[in-house]
XYZ file of C-alpha atoms in Angstrom:
457
model
C -87.387 83.709 -69.226
C -90.223 82.177 -67.219
C -92.374 79.067 -67.146
C -95.672 78.005 -65.577
C -95.793 75.550 -62.676
C -98.397 73.000 -61.586
C -98.605 70.989 -58.388
C -101.578 68.650 -57.911
C -101.896 66.631 -54.711
C -104.241 63.702 -55.334
C -105.939 62.205 -52.280
C -108.906 60.285 -50.990
C -111.994 62.497 -50.485
C -111.190 65.472 -48.236
C -113.899 66.802 -45.863
C -115.617 69.666 -47.637
C -115.300 72.156 -44.785
C -111.495 71.695 -44.736
C -110.999 72.730 -48.352
C -111.217 76.560 -48.236
C -108.568 76.684 -45.505
C -106.336 74.186 -47.309
C -106.415 76.140 -50.580
C -105.681 79.369 -48.724
C -102.728 77.726 -46.961
C -101.311 76.401 -50.240
C -101.431 79.871 -51.762
C -99.777 81.476 -48.733
C -97.097 78.776 -48.462
C -96.236 79.004 -52.158
C -95.968 82.786 -52.047
C -93.816 82.715 -48.917
C -91.573 79.860 -50.117
C -90.869 81.373 -53.517
C -90.386 84.816 -51.985
C -87.826 83.529 -49.499
C -86.073 81.644 -52.319
C -85.933 84.864 -54.376
C -87.792 83.245 -57.268
C -90.006 85.719 -59.092
C -93.478 84.786 -60.373
C -96.437 86.569 -61.927
C -99.455 85.009 -60.214
C -100.676 82.194 -57.962
C -103.978 80.301 -58.175
C -105.267 77.440 -56.106
C -107.903 75.015 -57.359
C -109.477 72.018 -55.715
C -112.073 69.255 -55.675
C -112.803 66.646 -52.993
C -109.918 64.520 -54.354
C -107.306 67.047 -55.391
C -105.497 70.179 -54.204
C -103.927 72.095 -57.061
C -101.492 75.005 -57.294
C -100.853 76.891 -60.529
C -98.126 79.545 -60.683
C -97.686 81.572 -63.856
C -94.511 83.257 -65.010
C -92.093 81.543 -62.615
C -88.537 82.720 -63.260
C -86.143 80.043 -64.495
C -83.403 81.354 -62.215
C -83.184 82.828 -58.734
C -82.533 86.523 -58.558
C -78.972 87.517 -57.680
C -78.932 88.773 -54.122
C -76.600 91.538 -52.952
C -76.036 92.002 -49.262
C -73.898 94.248 -47.107
C -72.485 92.533 -44.013
C -71.016 94.460 -41.097
C -67.682 93.278 -39.682
C -65.321 94.339 -36.868
C -64.370 97.944 -36.176
C -61.474 99.495 -38.090
C -59.321 99.487 -34.920
C -59.698 95.720 -34.661
C -59.591 94.968 -38.401
C -56.298 96.794 -39.118
C -53.023 97.197 -37.211
C -51.107 100.464 -36.723
C -49.508 100.112 -40.156
C -52.866 99.653 -41.888
C -52.409 95.957 -42.528
C -55.418 93.624 -42.102
C -55.427 91.661 -38.870
C -56.538 88.092 -38.331
C -59.973 89.461 -37.424
C -60.344 91.144 -40.830
C -58.999 88.125 -42.689
C -61.315 85.775 -40.812
C -64.317 87.994 -41.525
C -63.428 88.190 -45.248
C -62.931 84.430 -45.417
C -66.318 83.867 -43.817
C -67.957 86.103 -46.426
C -66.026 84.328 -49.211
C -64.362 87.480 -50.527
C -60.770 88.716 -50.682
C -59.673 90.761 -47.663
C -58.698 93.566 -50.064
C -62.363 93.890 -51.078
C -63.482 94.943 -47.608
C -64.764 98.514 -47.432
C -64.638 100.952 -44.524
C -67.655 102.961 -43.429
C -68.479 104.720 -40.156
C -65.496 103.175 -38.377
C -66.327 99.573 -39.357
C -65.416 97.218 -42.181
C -68.125 95.858 -44.471
C -68.313 93.073 -47.019
C -70.454 93.633 -50.095
C -71.490 90.127 -51.163
C -73.453 89.125 -54.244
C -74.926 85.621 -54.348
C -75.516 84.399 -57.857
C -78.967 82.856 -58.226
C -79.311 79.131 -58.904
C -81.468 77.484 -61.556
C -85.092 77.268 -60.372
C -85.555 73.710 -61.639
C -82.998 72.400 -59.135
C -84.767 74.093 -56.227
C -88.330 73.057 -57.051
C -88.315 69.506 -55.595
C -87.615 70.778 -52.080
C -90.038 73.684 -52.520
C -92.850 71.327 -53.587
C -92.216 68.995 -50.659
C -92.150 71.971 -48.319
C -95.591 73.106 -49.492
C -97.097 69.632 -49.014
C -95.588 69.049 -45.577
C -96.274 72.621 -44.462
C -100.065 72.224 -44.540
C -102.013 72.017 -41.275
C -105.380 70.330 -40.762
C -107.922 70.096 -37.911
C -107.357 66.324 -38.004
C -104.718 64.342 -39.872
C -104.330 60.685 -40.811
C -101.430 58.317 -41.159
C -101.717 55.101 -43.119
C -99.867 51.853 -43.555
C -96.517 51.802 -41.789
C -95.636 55.344 -42.874
C -94.468 57.953 -40.414
C -96.291 60.603 -42.423
C -99.461 62.556 -41.698
C -101.869 64.262 -44.083
C -105.553 65.117 -44.158
C -106.277 61.991 -46.244
C -104.054 59.325 -47.856
C -102.072 60.721 -50.803
C -102.502 58.712 -54.016
C -100.649 60.740 -56.661
C -98.684 63.918 -57.389
C -98.641 65.887 -60.610
C -95.703 68.303 -60.562
C -94.753 70.140 -63.744
C -92.456 73.037 -64.572
C -93.765 73.803 -68.032
C -93.656 70.306 -69.586
C -90.929 68.903 -67.360
C -91.724 66.770 -64.306
C -90.485 68.155 -60.980
C -89.029 64.985 -59.403
C -89.739 64.329 -55.726
C -91.211 61.629 -53.504
C -93.354 61.780 -50.371
C -95.288 59.047 -48.555
C -93.951 56.504 -51.084
C -95.650 58.433 -53.897
C -93.479 59.719 -56.752
C -94.373 62.836 -58.688
C -95.223 62.633 -62.371
C -97.690 63.978 -64.897
C -100.488 61.420 -64.433
C -103.731 62.493 -62.727
C -106.991 60.600 -62.137
C -110.422 61.274 -63.610
C -113.870 61.399 -62.022
C -114.528 58.296 -59.937
C -117.581 57.258 -61.977
C -117.531 59.248 -65.205
C -113.807 59.282 -65.892
C -111.861 56.653 -67.804
C -109.130 56.285 -65.189
C -105.679 57.853 -65.268
C -104.750 60.564 -67.743
C -101.715 62.717 -68.463
C -101.352 66.458 -67.955
C -99.098 67.852 -70.672
C -98.498 71.270 -69.116
C -99.890 73.662 -66.468
C -101.626 75.650 -69.208
C -103.548 72.549 -70.289
C -104.539 71.493 -66.758
C -108.084 72.818 -66.458
C -109.206 71.889 -69.953
C -107.694 68.394 -69.741
C -109.418 67.817 -66.398
C -112.731 68.975 -67.860
C -112.419 66.331 -70.584
C -112.343 63.760 -67.759
C -115.395 65.243 -65.974
C -113.458 67.301 -63.441
C -114.326 70.943 -62.877
C -111.271 71.873 -60.821
C -112.008 75.597 -60.325
C -114.303 75.950 -57.266
C -115.705 79.242 -58.560
C -116.701 77.634 -61.858
C -118.352 74.742 -59.978
C -120.162 77.203 -57.741
C -121.568 79.087 -60.712
C -122.613 75.836 -62.400
C -124.444 74.838 -59.204
C -126.148 78.222 -58.839
C -127.212 78.264 -62.482
C -128.544 74.713 -62.267
C -130.459 75.352 -59.046
C -131.921 78.608 -60.326
C -133.062 77.036 -63.589
C -134.963 74.329 -61.693
C -136.400 76.859 -59.226
C -137.698 78.979 -62.110
C -139.258 75.926 -63.744
C -141.063 75.049 -60.494
C -142.059 78.646 -59.720
C -140.137 78.644 -56.446
C -137.533 80.704 -54.623
C -134.473 78.941 -53.228
C -133.850 79.207 -49.493
C -130.161 79.865 -50.049
C -127.565 79.139 -47.395
C -124.025 80.305 -48.202
C -122.381 77.783 -45.876
C -124.360 74.934 -47.415
C -123.514 76.166 -50.909
C -119.798 76.244 -50.092
C -119.988 72.734 -48.655
C -121.740 71.390 -51.758
C -119.117 73.032 -53.990
C -116.436 70.931 -52.287
C -118.503 67.728 -52.238
C -118.640 67.349 -56.019
C -116.232 67.310 -58.954
C -118.811 67.530 -61.749
C -122.096 69.084 -60.520
C -125.577 68.487 -61.903
C -128.612 69.962 -60.133
C -131.850 68.023 -59.689
C -135.237 68.551 -58.088
C -137.080 66.131 -55.833
C -140.513 66.031 -54.229
C -142.017 64.875 -50.943
C -145.570 64.361 -49.708
C -147.483 67.545 -48.866
C -148.644 65.987 -45.575
C -145.150 66.601 -44.167
C -145.773 70.350 -44.469
C -147.944 70.064 -41.360
C -144.694 69.860 -39.385
C -143.087 73.076 -38.135
C -140.902 74.478 -40.924
C -137.717 74.028 -38.916
C -138.433 70.303 -38.548
C -138.527 70.003 -42.356
C -135.737 72.388 -43.319
C -133.174 71.060 -40.822
C -133.227 67.445 -42.086
C -133.029 68.820 -45.632
C -130.111 71.201 -45.141
C -128.064 69.851 -42.268
C -128.484 66.135 -42.875
C -129.081 65.726 -46.615
C -127.455 68.887 -48.057
C -130.674 69.863 -49.867
C -131.916 73.349 -50.715
C -135.584 73.966 -49.742
C -137.833 76.300 -51.736
C -140.697 78.699 -51.058
C -143.585 79.525 -53.362
C -144.549 83.041 -54.474
C -146.529 83.511 -51.238
C -143.518 82.639 -49.086
C -144.826 79.209 -48.063
C -142.515 76.210 -47.913
C -142.924 73.978 -50.974
C -142.948 70.189 -50.953
C -139.927 70.283 -53.257
C -136.169 70.274 -52.719
C -133.106 70.918 -54.839
C -129.842 69.028 -54.586
C -126.641 68.478 -56.550
C -125.381 65.232 -57.989
C -121.671 64.476 -58.368
C -122.041 63.430 -61.984
C -123.903 64.146 -65.210
C -127.603 63.901 -66.037
C -127.484 60.205 -66.973
C -130.332 58.331 -65.201
C -130.999 61.475 -63.181
C -134.545 60.357 -62.372
C -133.123 57.302 -60.570
C -130.927 59.545 -58.440
C -133.939 61.772 -57.788
C -136.048 58.867 -56.527
C -133.206 57.700 -54.299
C -132.923 61.111 -52.690
C -136.694 61.271 -52.224
C -136.681 57.942 -50.376
C -133.900 59.084 -48.060
C -135.658 62.361 -47.253
C -138.962 60.593 -46.698
C -137.331 58.419 -44.048
C -135.879 61.488 -42.307
C -139.242 63.263 -42.368
C -141.011 60.153 -41.062
C -138.644 60.306 -38.097
C -139.508 63.974 -37.621
C -143.249 63.213 -37.679
C -142.833 60.450 -35.109
C -140.796 62.616 -32.720
C -143.070 65.627 -33.178
C -146.259 63.688 -32.468
C -144.673 61.967 -29.492
C -143.380 65.278 -28.098
C -146.817 66.885 -28.402
C -148.317 64.353 -26.007
C -146.926 66.570 -23.245
C -146.610 70.317 -22.826
C -143.235 72.046 -22.696
C -143.828 72.588 -18.968
C -144.323 68.847 -18.504
C -141.134 68.072 -20.473
C -139.237 70.356 -18.100
C -139.375 67.788 -15.298
C -137.032 65.482 -17.240
C -134.293 68.145 -17.008
C -133.515 66.742 -13.550
C -131.773 63.890 -15.396
C -129.714 66.130 -17.718
C -126.383 67.269 -16.257
C -125.342 70.871 -16.817
C -121.680 70.240 -16.083
C -120.022 67.674 -13.895
C -120.290 68.771 -10.285
C -122.457 71.783 -11.231
C -125.951 70.430 -11.013
C -128.516 69.696 -13.693
C -130.380 71.637 -16.369
C -133.499 71.938 -14.216
C -131.448 73.824 -11.635
C -129.981 75.951 -14.400
C -133.457 77.098 -15.455
C -134.154 78.100 -11.865
C -130.979 80.206 -11.889
C -132.021 81.755 -15.185
C -135.378 82.791 -13.725
C -133.581 84.694 -10.956
C -130.894 86.081 -13.253
C -133.301 87.431 -15.878
C -135.423 89.097 -13.238
C -132.333 90.704 -11.687
C -130.957 91.833 -15.073
C -134.298 93.426 -15.937
C -134.386 95.443 -12.722
C -130.722 96.515 -12.911
C -130.714 97.399 -16.607
C -133.934 99.351 -16.715
C -134.714 97.819 -20.116
C -138.367 97.874 -21.140
C -139.495 94.249 -21.111
C -142.369 92.072 -19.922
C -141.028 90.592 -16.672
C -143.655 87.902 -16.422
C -143.016 86.719 -19.987
C -139.247 86.940 -19.496
C -139.217 84.789 -16.372
C -141.607 82.324 -18.005
C -139.286 82.049 -21.014
C -136.341 81.416 -18.681
C -138.305 78.691 -16.909
C -139.102 76.875 -20.176
C -135.856 77.722 -22.013
C -134.194 74.297 -21.744
C -137.271 72.074 -21.776
C -136.893 71.203 -25.462
C -133.530 69.543 -24.741
C -135.376 66.441 -23.546
C -137.806 66.251 -26.467
C -137.395 63.556 -29.077
C -137.091 66.105 -31.866
C -134.092 67.879 -30.340
C -132.516 64.605 -29.233
C -132.592 63.483 -32.880
C -131.909 66.873 -34.504
C -129.710 68.687 -31.992
C -129.443 71.728 -34.292
C -133.064 72.501 -33.381
C -132.503 73.308 -29.696
C -134.182 76.608 -28.941
C -135.978 76.515 -32.283
C -138.260 73.630 -31.268
C -138.672 75.217 -27.853
C -140.108 78.253 -29.627
C -142.406 76.122 -31.797
C -143.680 74.015 -28.905
C -144.242 77.108 -26.748
C -146.375 78.642 -29.491
C -148.401 75.442 -29.799
C -148.847 75.409 -26.004
C -150.307 78.918 -26.160
C -147.428 80.552 -24.275
C -147.637 83.613 -26.533
C -145.306 85.314 -28.985
C -143.159 87.099 -26.390
C -142.304 83.965 -24.425
C -141.854 81.834 -27.556
C -139.631 84.332 -29.347
C -137.376 84.761 -26.295
C -136.931 80.978 -26.078
C -135.946 80.919 -29.754
C -133.448 83.775 -29.305
C -131.727 82.525 -26.153
C -128.665 81.035 -27.924
C -128.015 84.065 -30.126
C -125.410 84.893 -31.193
C -124.080 81.380 -31.633
C -120.858 82.536 -33.321
C -119.098 85.706 -34.452
C -121.221 87.515 -37.001
C -124.385 85.571 -36.140
C -127.797 87.214 -35.931
C -128.560 88.965 -32.638
C -131.767 88.694 -30.579
C -134.378 91.169 -31.796
C -136.517 91.426 -28.651
C -135.545 92.775 -25.232
C -136.816 89.603 -23.599
C -134.641 87.533 -25.940
C -131.613 89.756 -25.304
C -131.937 89.507 -21.530
C -132.421 85.727 -21.623
C -129.421 85.306 -23.958
C -127.228 87.416 -21.662
C -128.406 85.526 -18.589
C -127.715 82.166 -20.252
C -124.195 83.186 -21.221
C -123.479 84.679 -17.783
C -124.593 81.447 -16.145
C -122.355 79.422 -18.499
C -119.376 81.561 -17.596
């Protein structure tokens, strides 16, 4: 016979980018723990929202499997005397294996004990297994609260632990397990009971909780696409942003907002970065590929008073774009070459000079790399790109939106008339930023990126 199992760890809101790793850990820990305990199961699923980590195991055996093992003992010469009687060594070995000395078997000159351990009832083992899964999780940063000597990613508020309809009793961080979960912060009606693991998802849905991340993701994609189609736009999709939004909400509803067309005079990056990196919005392009003065976002709730939420998001974005306009106009009062002088005041590393000196090293390095590699590249443009490569670090735009370093250097170089080759190389200098990132597409960009990384090393 078998039963289904549910463990829900209820917490304060967990950082979205922690959740995929946490759910993967829960699945691995459960599989390993039940495997080592010789408890069979059919399948494991992990579900999660910002406030809950859930484990569902189907077909968990009600009893451990019996385990047979063959243990090697002393040699026959040591185990038996000249008359064939068992010695103290044989009797001690048999006693240790909890079998009668007469049950020892002889093979290959040694005595062996064939031992079968009868499996225990699963229900009696589950409390320790559940606690082991909770305490076995690792996080980039943990918290402890109150006077507890206990660490977790966020304060634990409740546990739901069920083996079929029976509560798995355990306690951690002064929180006792039960069958009571909590609904959506704003839409839910408070606490509610989970009757069984099989009823978990549907019961949560009744309290405005979509606990399956894949279901939430599809709801978000469908909602965004519907709005994009209505507006005649194409979503500038970002998989990392999408994953983050999935773990920021428990009940997603997509909405569309608008901003003044005058902001489109800014470089695209100066509009898209505040949208995506700061506000978690999805920009859109029109049928001609031009950036639209619209954005898509996801509300953690239903469509009640959605227009009020829309206006609130529009006000927030307008403030961010006003900042961008101010910094952009202020930056454009000087050329990128003129900004470069301020690099004297920006340290590269302690005891290793400043960023102005770094650009001088990059000029020499890129020129040397070009000659030694034999790569076809415009030396004059390459050295010029190296000279201006770090100048955007002291601009107001990059100081405010640090994600734009290199990108704003490229934009400002184009506006200064430096040309496509120089500007593109400046934009490509940090590539690749991480494993799997896009690589520089121009030889000038490749050489500058290599030189920058060599100098860092």
